[in-house]
Each structure stands twice: as structure tokens, then as C-alpha cells.
Short mmCIF file of N, CA and C and ligand atoms in Angstrom, two decimals:
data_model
loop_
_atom_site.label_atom_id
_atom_site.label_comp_id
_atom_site.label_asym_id
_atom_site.label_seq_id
_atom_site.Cartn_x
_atom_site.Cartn_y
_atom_site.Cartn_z
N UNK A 672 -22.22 -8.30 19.50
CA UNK A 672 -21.72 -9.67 19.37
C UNK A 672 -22.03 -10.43 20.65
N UNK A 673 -22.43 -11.64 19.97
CA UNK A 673 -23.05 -12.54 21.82
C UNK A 673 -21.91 -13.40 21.82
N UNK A 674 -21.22 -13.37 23.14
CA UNK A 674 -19.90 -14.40 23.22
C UNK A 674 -18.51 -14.25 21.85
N UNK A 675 -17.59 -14.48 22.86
CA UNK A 675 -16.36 -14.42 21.93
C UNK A 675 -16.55 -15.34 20.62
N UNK A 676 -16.16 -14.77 19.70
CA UNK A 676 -16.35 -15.44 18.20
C UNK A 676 -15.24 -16.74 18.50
N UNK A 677 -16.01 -17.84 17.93
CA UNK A 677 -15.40 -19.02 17.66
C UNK A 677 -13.98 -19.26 16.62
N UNK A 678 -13.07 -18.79 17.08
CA UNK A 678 -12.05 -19.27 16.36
C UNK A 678 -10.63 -19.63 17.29
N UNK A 679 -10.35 -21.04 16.41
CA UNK A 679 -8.76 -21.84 16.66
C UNK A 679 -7.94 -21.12 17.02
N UNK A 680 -7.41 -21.17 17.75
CA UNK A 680 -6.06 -20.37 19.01
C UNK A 680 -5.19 -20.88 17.91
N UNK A 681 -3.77 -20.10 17.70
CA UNK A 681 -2.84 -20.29 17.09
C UNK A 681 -2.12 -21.59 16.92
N UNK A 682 -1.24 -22.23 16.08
CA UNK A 682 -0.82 -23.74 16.29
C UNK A 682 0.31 -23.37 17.23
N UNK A 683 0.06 -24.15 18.38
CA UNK A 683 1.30 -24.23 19.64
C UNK A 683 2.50 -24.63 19.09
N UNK A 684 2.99 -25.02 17.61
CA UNK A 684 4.10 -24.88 17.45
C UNK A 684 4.96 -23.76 17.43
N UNK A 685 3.78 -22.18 17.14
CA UNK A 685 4.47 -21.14 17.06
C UNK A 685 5.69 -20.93 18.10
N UNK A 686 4.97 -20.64 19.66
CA UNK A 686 5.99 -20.86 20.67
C UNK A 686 7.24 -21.94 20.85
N UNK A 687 6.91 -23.25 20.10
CA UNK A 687 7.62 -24.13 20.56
C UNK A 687 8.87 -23.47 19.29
N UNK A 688 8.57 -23.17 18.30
CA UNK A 688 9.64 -22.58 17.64
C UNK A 688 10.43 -21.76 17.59
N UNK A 689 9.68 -20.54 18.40
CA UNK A 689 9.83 -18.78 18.54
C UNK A 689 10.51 -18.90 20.15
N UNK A 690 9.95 -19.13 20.93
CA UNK A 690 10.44 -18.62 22.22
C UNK A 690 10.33 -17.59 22.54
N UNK A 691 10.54 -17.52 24.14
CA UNK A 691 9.89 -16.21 24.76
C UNK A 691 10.61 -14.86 24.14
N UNK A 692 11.91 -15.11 23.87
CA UNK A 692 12.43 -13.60 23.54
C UNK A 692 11.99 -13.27 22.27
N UNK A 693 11.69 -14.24 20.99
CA UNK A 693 11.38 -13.58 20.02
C UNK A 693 9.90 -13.13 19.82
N UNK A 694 9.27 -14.14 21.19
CA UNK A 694 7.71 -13.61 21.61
C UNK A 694 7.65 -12.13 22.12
N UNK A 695 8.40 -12.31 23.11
CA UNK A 695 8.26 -10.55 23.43
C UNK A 695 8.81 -9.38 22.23
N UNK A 696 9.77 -9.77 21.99
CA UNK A 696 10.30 -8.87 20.63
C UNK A 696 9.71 -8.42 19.87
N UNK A 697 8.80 -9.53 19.16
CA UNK A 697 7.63 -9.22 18.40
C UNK A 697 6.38 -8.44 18.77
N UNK A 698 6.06 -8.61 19.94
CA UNK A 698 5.08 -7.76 20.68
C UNK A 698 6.09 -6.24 20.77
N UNK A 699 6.74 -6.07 21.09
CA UNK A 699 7.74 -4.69 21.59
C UNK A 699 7.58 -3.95 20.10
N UNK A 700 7.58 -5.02 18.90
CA UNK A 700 7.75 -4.43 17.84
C UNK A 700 6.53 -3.53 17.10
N UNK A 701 4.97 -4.60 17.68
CA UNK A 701 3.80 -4.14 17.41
C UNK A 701 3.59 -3.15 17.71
N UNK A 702 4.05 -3.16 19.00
CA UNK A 702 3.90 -1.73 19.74
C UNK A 702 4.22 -0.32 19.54
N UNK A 703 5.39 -0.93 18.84
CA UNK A 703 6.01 0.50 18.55
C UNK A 703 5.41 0.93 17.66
N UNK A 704 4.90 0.11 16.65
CA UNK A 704 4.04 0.22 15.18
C UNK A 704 2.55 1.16 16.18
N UNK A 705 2.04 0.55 16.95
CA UNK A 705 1.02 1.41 17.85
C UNK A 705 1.31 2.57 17.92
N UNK A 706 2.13 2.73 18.79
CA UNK A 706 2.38 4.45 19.00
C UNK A 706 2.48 5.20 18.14
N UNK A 707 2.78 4.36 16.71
CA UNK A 707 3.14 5.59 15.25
C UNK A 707 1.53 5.19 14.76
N UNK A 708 0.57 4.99 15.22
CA UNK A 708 -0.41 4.76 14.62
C UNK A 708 -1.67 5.80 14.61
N UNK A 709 -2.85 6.09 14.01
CA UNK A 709 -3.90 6.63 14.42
C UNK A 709 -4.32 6.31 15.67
N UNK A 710 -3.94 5.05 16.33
CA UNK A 710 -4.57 5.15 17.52
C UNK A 710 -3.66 4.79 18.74
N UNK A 711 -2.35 5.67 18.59
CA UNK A 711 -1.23 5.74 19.23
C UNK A 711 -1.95 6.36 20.63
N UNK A 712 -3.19 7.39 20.67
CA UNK A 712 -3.59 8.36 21.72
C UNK A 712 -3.96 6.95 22.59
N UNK A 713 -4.81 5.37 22.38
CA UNK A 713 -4.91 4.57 23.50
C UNK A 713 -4.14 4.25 24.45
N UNK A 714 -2.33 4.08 23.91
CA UNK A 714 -1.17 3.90 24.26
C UNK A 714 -0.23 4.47 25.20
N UNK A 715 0.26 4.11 26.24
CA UNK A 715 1.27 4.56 26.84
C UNK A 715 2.24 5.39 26.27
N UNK A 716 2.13 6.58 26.52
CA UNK A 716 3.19 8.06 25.70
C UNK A 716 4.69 7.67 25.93
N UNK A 717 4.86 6.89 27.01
CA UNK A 717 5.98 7.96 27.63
C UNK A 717 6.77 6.30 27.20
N UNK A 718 8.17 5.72 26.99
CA UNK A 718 8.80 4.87 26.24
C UNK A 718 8.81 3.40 27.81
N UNK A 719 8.75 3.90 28.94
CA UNK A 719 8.73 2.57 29.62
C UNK A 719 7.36 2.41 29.68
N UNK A 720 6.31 3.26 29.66
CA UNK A 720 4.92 2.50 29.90
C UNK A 720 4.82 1.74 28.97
N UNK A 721 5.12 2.09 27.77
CA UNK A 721 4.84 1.16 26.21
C UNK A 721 5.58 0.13 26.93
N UNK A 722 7.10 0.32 26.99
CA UNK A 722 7.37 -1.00 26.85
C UNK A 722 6.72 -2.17 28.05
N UNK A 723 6.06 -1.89 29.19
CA UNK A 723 5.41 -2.52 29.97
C UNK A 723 4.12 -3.06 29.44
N UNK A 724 3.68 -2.03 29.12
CA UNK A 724 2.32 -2.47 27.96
C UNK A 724 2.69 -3.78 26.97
N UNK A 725 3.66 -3.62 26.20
CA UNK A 725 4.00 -4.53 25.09
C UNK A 725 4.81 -5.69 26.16
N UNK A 726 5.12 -6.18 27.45
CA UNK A 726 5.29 -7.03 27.86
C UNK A 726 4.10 -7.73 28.58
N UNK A 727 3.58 -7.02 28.75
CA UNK A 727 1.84 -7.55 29.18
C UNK A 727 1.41 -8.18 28.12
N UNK A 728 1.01 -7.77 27.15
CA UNK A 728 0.49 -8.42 26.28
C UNK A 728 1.54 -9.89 25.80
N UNK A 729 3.08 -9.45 25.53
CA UNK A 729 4.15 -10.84 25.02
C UNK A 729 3.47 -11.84 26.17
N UNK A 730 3.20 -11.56 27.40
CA UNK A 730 2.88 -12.73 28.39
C UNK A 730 1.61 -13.28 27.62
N UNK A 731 0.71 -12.46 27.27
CA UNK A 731 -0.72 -13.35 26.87
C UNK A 731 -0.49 -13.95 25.63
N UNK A 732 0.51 -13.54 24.74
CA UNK A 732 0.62 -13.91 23.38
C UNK A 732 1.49 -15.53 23.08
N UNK A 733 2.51 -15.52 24.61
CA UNK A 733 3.18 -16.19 24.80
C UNK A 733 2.08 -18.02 25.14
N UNK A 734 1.42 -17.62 26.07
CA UNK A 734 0.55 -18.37 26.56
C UNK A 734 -0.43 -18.86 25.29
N UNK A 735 -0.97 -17.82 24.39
CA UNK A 735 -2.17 -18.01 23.38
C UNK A 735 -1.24 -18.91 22.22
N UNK A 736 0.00 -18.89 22.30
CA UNK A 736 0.77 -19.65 20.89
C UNK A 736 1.20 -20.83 21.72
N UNK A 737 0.98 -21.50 22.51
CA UNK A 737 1.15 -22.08 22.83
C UNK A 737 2.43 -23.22 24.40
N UNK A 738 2.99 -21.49 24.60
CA UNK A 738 3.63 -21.51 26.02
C UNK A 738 3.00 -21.51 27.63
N UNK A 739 3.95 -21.49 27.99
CA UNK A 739 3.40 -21.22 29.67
C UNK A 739 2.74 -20.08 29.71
N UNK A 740 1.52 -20.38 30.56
CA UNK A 740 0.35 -19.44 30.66
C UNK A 740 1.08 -17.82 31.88
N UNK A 741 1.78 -17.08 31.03
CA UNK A 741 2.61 -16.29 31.57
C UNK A 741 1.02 -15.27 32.15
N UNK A 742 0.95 -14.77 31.66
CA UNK A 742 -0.14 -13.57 31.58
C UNK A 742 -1.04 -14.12 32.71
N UNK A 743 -1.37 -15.03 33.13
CA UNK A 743 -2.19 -15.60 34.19
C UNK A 743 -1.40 -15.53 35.56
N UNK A 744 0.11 -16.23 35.27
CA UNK A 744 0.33 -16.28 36.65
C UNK A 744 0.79 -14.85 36.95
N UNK A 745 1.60 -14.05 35.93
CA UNK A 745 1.82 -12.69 36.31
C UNK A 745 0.73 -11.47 36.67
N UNK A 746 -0.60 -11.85 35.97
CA UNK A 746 -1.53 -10.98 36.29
C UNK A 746 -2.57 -11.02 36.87
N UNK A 747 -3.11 -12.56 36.37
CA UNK A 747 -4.36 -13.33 37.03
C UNK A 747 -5.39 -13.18 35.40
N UNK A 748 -6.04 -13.58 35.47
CA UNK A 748 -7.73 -13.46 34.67
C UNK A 748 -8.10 -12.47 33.61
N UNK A 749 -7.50 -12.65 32.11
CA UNK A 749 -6.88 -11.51 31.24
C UNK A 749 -8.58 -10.88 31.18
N UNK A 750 -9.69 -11.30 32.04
CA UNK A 750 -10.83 -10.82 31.57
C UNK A 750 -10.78 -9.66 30.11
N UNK A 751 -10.29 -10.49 28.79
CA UNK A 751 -9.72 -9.28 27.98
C UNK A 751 -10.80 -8.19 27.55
N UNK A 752 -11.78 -8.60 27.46
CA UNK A 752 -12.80 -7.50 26.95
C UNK A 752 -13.45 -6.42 27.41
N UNK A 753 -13.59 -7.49 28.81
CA UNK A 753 -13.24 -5.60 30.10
C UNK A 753 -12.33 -5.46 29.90
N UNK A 754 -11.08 -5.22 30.21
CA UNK A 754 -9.77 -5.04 30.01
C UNK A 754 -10.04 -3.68 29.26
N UNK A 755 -10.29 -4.00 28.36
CA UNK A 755 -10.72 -2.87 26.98
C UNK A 755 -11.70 -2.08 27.24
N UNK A 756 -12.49 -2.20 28.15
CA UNK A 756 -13.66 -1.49 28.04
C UNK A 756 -13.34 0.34 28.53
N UNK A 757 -12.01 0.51 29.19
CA UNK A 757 -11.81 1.88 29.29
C UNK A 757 -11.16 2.72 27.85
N UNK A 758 -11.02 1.94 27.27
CA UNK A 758 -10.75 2.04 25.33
C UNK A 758 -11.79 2.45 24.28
N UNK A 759 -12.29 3.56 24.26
CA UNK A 759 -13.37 3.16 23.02
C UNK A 759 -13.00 2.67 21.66
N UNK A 760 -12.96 1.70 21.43
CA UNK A 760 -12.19 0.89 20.35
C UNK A 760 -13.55 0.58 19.28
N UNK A 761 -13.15 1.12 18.02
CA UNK A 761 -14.69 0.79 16.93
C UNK A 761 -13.90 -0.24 15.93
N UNK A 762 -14.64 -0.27 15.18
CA UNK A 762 -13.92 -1.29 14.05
C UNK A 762 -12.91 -0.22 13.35
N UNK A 763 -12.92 0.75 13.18
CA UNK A 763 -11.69 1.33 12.11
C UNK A 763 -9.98 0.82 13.52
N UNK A 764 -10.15 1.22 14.60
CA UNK A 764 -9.29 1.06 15.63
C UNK A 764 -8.74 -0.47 15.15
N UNK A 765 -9.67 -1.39 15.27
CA UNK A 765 -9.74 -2.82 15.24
C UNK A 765 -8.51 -2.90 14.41
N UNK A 766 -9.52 -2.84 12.91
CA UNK A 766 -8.62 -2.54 11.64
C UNK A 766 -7.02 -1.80 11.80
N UNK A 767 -6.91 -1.22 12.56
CA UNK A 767 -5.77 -0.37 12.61
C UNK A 767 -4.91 -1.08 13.84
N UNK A 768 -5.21 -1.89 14.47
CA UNK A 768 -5.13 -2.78 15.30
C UNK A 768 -4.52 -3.32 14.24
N UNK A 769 -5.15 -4.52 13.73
CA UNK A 769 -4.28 -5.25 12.67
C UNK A 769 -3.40 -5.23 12.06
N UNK A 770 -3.75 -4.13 11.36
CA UNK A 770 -2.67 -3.69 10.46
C UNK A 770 -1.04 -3.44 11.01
N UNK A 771 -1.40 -2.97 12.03
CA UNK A 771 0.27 -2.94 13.00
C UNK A 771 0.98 -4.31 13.33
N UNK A 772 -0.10 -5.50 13.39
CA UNK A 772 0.34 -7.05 13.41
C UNK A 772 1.35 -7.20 12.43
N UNK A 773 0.11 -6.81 10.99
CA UNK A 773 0.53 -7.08 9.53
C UNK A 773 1.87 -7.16 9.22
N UNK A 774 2.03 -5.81 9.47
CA UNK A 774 3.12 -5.19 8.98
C UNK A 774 4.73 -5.51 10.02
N UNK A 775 4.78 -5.88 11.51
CA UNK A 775 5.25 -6.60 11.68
C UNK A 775 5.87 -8.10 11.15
N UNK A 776 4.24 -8.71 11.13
CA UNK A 776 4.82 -10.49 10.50
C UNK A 776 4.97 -10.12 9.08
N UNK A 777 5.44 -9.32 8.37
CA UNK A 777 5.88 -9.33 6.89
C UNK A 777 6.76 -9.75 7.23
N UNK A 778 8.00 -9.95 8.03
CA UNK A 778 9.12 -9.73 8.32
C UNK A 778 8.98 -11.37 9.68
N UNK A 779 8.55 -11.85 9.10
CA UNK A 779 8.41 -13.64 10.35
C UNK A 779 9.86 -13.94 10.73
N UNK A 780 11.14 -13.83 9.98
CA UNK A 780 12.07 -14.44 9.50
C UNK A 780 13.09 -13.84 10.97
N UNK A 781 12.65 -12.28 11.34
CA UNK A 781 12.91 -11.59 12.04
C UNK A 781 12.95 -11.94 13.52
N UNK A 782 11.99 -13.02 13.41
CA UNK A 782 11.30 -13.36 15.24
C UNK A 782 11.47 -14.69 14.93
N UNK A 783 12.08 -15.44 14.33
CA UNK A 783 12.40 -16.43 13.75
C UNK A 783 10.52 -17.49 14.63
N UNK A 784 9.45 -16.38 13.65
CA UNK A 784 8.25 -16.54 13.61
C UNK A 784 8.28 -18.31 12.08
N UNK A 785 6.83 -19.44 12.55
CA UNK A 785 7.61 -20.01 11.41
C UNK A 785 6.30 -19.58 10.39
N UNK A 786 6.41 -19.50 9.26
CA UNK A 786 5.96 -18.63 8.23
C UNK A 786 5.07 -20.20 7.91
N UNK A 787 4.94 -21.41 8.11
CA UNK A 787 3.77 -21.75 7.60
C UNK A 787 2.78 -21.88 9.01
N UNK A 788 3.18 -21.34 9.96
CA UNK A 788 1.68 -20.77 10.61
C UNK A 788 1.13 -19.82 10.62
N UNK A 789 1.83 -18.69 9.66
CA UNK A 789 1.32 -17.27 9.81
C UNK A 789 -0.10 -17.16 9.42
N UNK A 790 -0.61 -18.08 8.63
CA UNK A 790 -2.57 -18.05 8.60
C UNK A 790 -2.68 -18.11 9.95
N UNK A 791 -2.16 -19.32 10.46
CA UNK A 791 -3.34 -19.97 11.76
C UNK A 791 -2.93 -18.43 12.82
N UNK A 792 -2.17 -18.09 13.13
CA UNK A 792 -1.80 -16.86 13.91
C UNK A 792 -2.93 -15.27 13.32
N UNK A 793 -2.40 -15.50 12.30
CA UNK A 793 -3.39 -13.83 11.31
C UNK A 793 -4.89 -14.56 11.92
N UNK A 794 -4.76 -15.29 11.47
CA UNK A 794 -7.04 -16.04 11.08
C UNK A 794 -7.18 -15.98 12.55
N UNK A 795 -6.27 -15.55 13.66
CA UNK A 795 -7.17 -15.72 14.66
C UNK A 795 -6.60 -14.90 15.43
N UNK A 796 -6.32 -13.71 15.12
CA UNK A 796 -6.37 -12.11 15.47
C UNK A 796 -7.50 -11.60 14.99
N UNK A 797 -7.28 -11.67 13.58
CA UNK A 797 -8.30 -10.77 12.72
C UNK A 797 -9.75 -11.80 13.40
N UNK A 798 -9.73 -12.75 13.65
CA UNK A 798 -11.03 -13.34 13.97
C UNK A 798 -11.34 -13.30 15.47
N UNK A 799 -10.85 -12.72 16.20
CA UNK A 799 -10.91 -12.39 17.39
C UNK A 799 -11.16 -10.86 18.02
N UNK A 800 -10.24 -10.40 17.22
CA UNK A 800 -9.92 -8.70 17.76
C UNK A 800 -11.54 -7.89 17.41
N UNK A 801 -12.84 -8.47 16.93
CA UNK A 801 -14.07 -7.90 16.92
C UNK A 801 -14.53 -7.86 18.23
N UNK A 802 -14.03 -8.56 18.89
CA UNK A 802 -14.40 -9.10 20.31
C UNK A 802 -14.02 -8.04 21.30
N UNK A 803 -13.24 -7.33 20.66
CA UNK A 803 -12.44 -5.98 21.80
C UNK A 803 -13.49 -4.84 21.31
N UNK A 804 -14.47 -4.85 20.26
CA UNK A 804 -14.52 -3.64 19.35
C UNK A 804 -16.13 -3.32 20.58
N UNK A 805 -15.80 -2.10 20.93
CA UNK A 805 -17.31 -1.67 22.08
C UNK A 805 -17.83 -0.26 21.75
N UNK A 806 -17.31 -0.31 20.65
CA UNK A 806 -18.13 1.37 20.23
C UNK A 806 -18.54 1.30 18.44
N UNK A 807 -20.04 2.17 18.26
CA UNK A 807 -20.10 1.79 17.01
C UNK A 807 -19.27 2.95 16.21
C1 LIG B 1043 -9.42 -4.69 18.43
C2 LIG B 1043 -8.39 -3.92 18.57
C3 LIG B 1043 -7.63 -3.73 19.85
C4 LIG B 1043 -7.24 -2.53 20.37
C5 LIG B 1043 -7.47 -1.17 19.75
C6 LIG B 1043 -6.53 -2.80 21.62
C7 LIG B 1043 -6.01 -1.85 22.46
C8 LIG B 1043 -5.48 -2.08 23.70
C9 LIG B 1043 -5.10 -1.07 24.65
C10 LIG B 1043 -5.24 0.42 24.41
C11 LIG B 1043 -4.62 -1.69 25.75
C12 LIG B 1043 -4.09 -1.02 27.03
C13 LIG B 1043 -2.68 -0.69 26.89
C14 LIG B 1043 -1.87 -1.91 27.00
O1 LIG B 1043 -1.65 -2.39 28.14
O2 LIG B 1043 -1.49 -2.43 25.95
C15 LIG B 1043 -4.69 -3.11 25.49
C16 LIG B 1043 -4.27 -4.09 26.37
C17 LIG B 1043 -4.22 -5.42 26.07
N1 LIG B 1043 -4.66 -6.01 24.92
FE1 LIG B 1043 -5.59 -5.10 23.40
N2 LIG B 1043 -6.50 -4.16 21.82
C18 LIG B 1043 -7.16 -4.77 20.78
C19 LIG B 1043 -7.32 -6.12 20.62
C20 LIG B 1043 -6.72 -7.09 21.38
C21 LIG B 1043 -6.76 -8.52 21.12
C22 LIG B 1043 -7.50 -9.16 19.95
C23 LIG B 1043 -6.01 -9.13 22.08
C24 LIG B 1043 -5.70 -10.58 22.29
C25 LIG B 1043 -5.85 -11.52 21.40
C26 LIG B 1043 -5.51 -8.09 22.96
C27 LIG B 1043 -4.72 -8.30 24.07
C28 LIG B 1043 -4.40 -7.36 24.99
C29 LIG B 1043 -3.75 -7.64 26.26
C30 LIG B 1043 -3.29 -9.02 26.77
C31 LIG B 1043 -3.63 -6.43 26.94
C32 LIG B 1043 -3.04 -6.19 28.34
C33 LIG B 1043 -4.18 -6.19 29.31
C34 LIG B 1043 -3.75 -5.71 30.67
O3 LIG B 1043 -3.32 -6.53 31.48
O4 LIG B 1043 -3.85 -4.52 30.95
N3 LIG B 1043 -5.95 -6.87 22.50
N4 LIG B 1043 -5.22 -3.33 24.24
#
């Protein structure tokens, strides 16, 4: 793939609705869906690395829906695709990647997520997360 695929960042109302705690929550929640996953072995084993892991990311998720650019000032430069590059991540990972989103936002009502942005949020995971994928 040449350059990150072209797709719309989430509608910034998400954050303005959700807020940081039900931002992180929701990430804490993915996560946990991670560790029970086929590709739980990428993941922090032990229960505080996850949960550090899954606050790293609530900062970038926080920022990408439309909040304060947390993940920048706490980390600096999400360069995300290096980031990944110590990951061999293929498309089944990707896929399995997703699916842990999925199955989270079934449940929007939970993260008091608002359910008519859940396209613009899904359409631009699933249209993004190829961008992490570095192994065939
Ligand atoms: C394609 C499937 C993907 C896989 C298998 C994957 C896997 C991982 C793994 C193993 C880590 C390191 C552990 C951690 O800190 O969480 C990580 C970090 C991270 N991922 Fe992903 N990821 C994927 C896609 C994405 C996408 C699409 C985004 C953003 C839209 C993203 C955002 C992040 C962020 C912000 C971090 C923390 C980076 C850091 O500061 O260390 N990931 N990911």
C-alpha cells in the first residue's frame, strides 16, 4: 500500500458526546476482547501492561473522535505504522483486530457511544487498520 488509505476521521461529535471516561472505557473494553483473542500473543500478558496499552491507545482514539490531541502531548508523534512494525500483523490479525471493535460497539449504549455515528467510526477503522497490516 502507497500512503495511508484515504478515509474521513470519525464525526467529532463522537467525543463531544462520549467523553474521556467512556473513551477510555471503551478502549479498556477492546482490549480485553484482545487478550481473549487469536492474537492476544501481540498483547501485554500481565493485567497492568494491558491496561496501559488500552490507555495509550483511549489517548489516540480520544484525539481521532474528535477531543484534545491527548496521545500527542502524552507521547509525541503516534508515527502509527512504525509503531507496529515490531508486530507482524497480516490481514487475518487486521480482521481479528476488528472484530474485537465489533463486538464491543454492539453494545454503543454502554459508552454512551452515539449509535448514529457508528458507520462514520466502523468505515474508518475497517478503512484504515490495512495501513498497520506489514506481513503477507
Ligand atoms: C490492523 C490491526 C492492528 C493490530 C493487530 C494492532 C496491534 C497493536 C499492538 C500489538 C500494539 C502494541 C501494544 C499496545 O500498546 O497496544 C498496538 C499499539 C497501538 N495501536 Fe494498534 N493495531 C492495529 C491497528 C491499529 C489502528 C488501525 C490504530 C489506529 C487507528 C491503532 C492504534 C494503536 C495505538 C495508538 C497504539 C499505541 C502505540 C504506542 O504508543 O505504543 N492500531 N497496536
Amino acid at each position: 500500500m502507497n500512503g495511508p488509505p484515504q478515509v474521513d476521521p470519525p464525526n467529532p461529535e463522537i467525543y463531544q458526546l462520549m467523553g474521556e471516561e467512556n473513551m477510555f472505557r471503551l478502549l479498556h473494553d477492546v482490549y480485553d476482547e484482545f487478550a481473549n483473542s487469536s492474537i492476544k500473543d501481540m498483547f501485554p500478558t500481565d493485567p497492568e501492561g494491558l491496561a496501559e496499552a488500552a490507555d495509550k491507545s483511549a489517548c489516540f482514539f480520544v484525539g481521532l473522535c474528535g477531543g484534545p490531541p491527548l496521545y500527542h502531548q502524552r507521547y509525541g508523534n503516534p508515527m502509527l505504522r512504525r509503531r507496529h512494525f515490531p508486530f507482524p500483523i497480516d490481514m487475518n490479525s487486521r480482521d481479528v483486530w476488528l472484530a474485537c471493535f465489533l463486538k464491543v460497539l454492539k453494545n454503543p449504549q454502554d459508552y454512551n457511544f452515539p449509535e448514529q455515528h457508528l458507520d462514520s467510526f466502523i468505515g474508518f477503522i475497517a478503512g484504515f487498520s490495512p495501513w498497520m497490516v506489514n506481513k503477507e
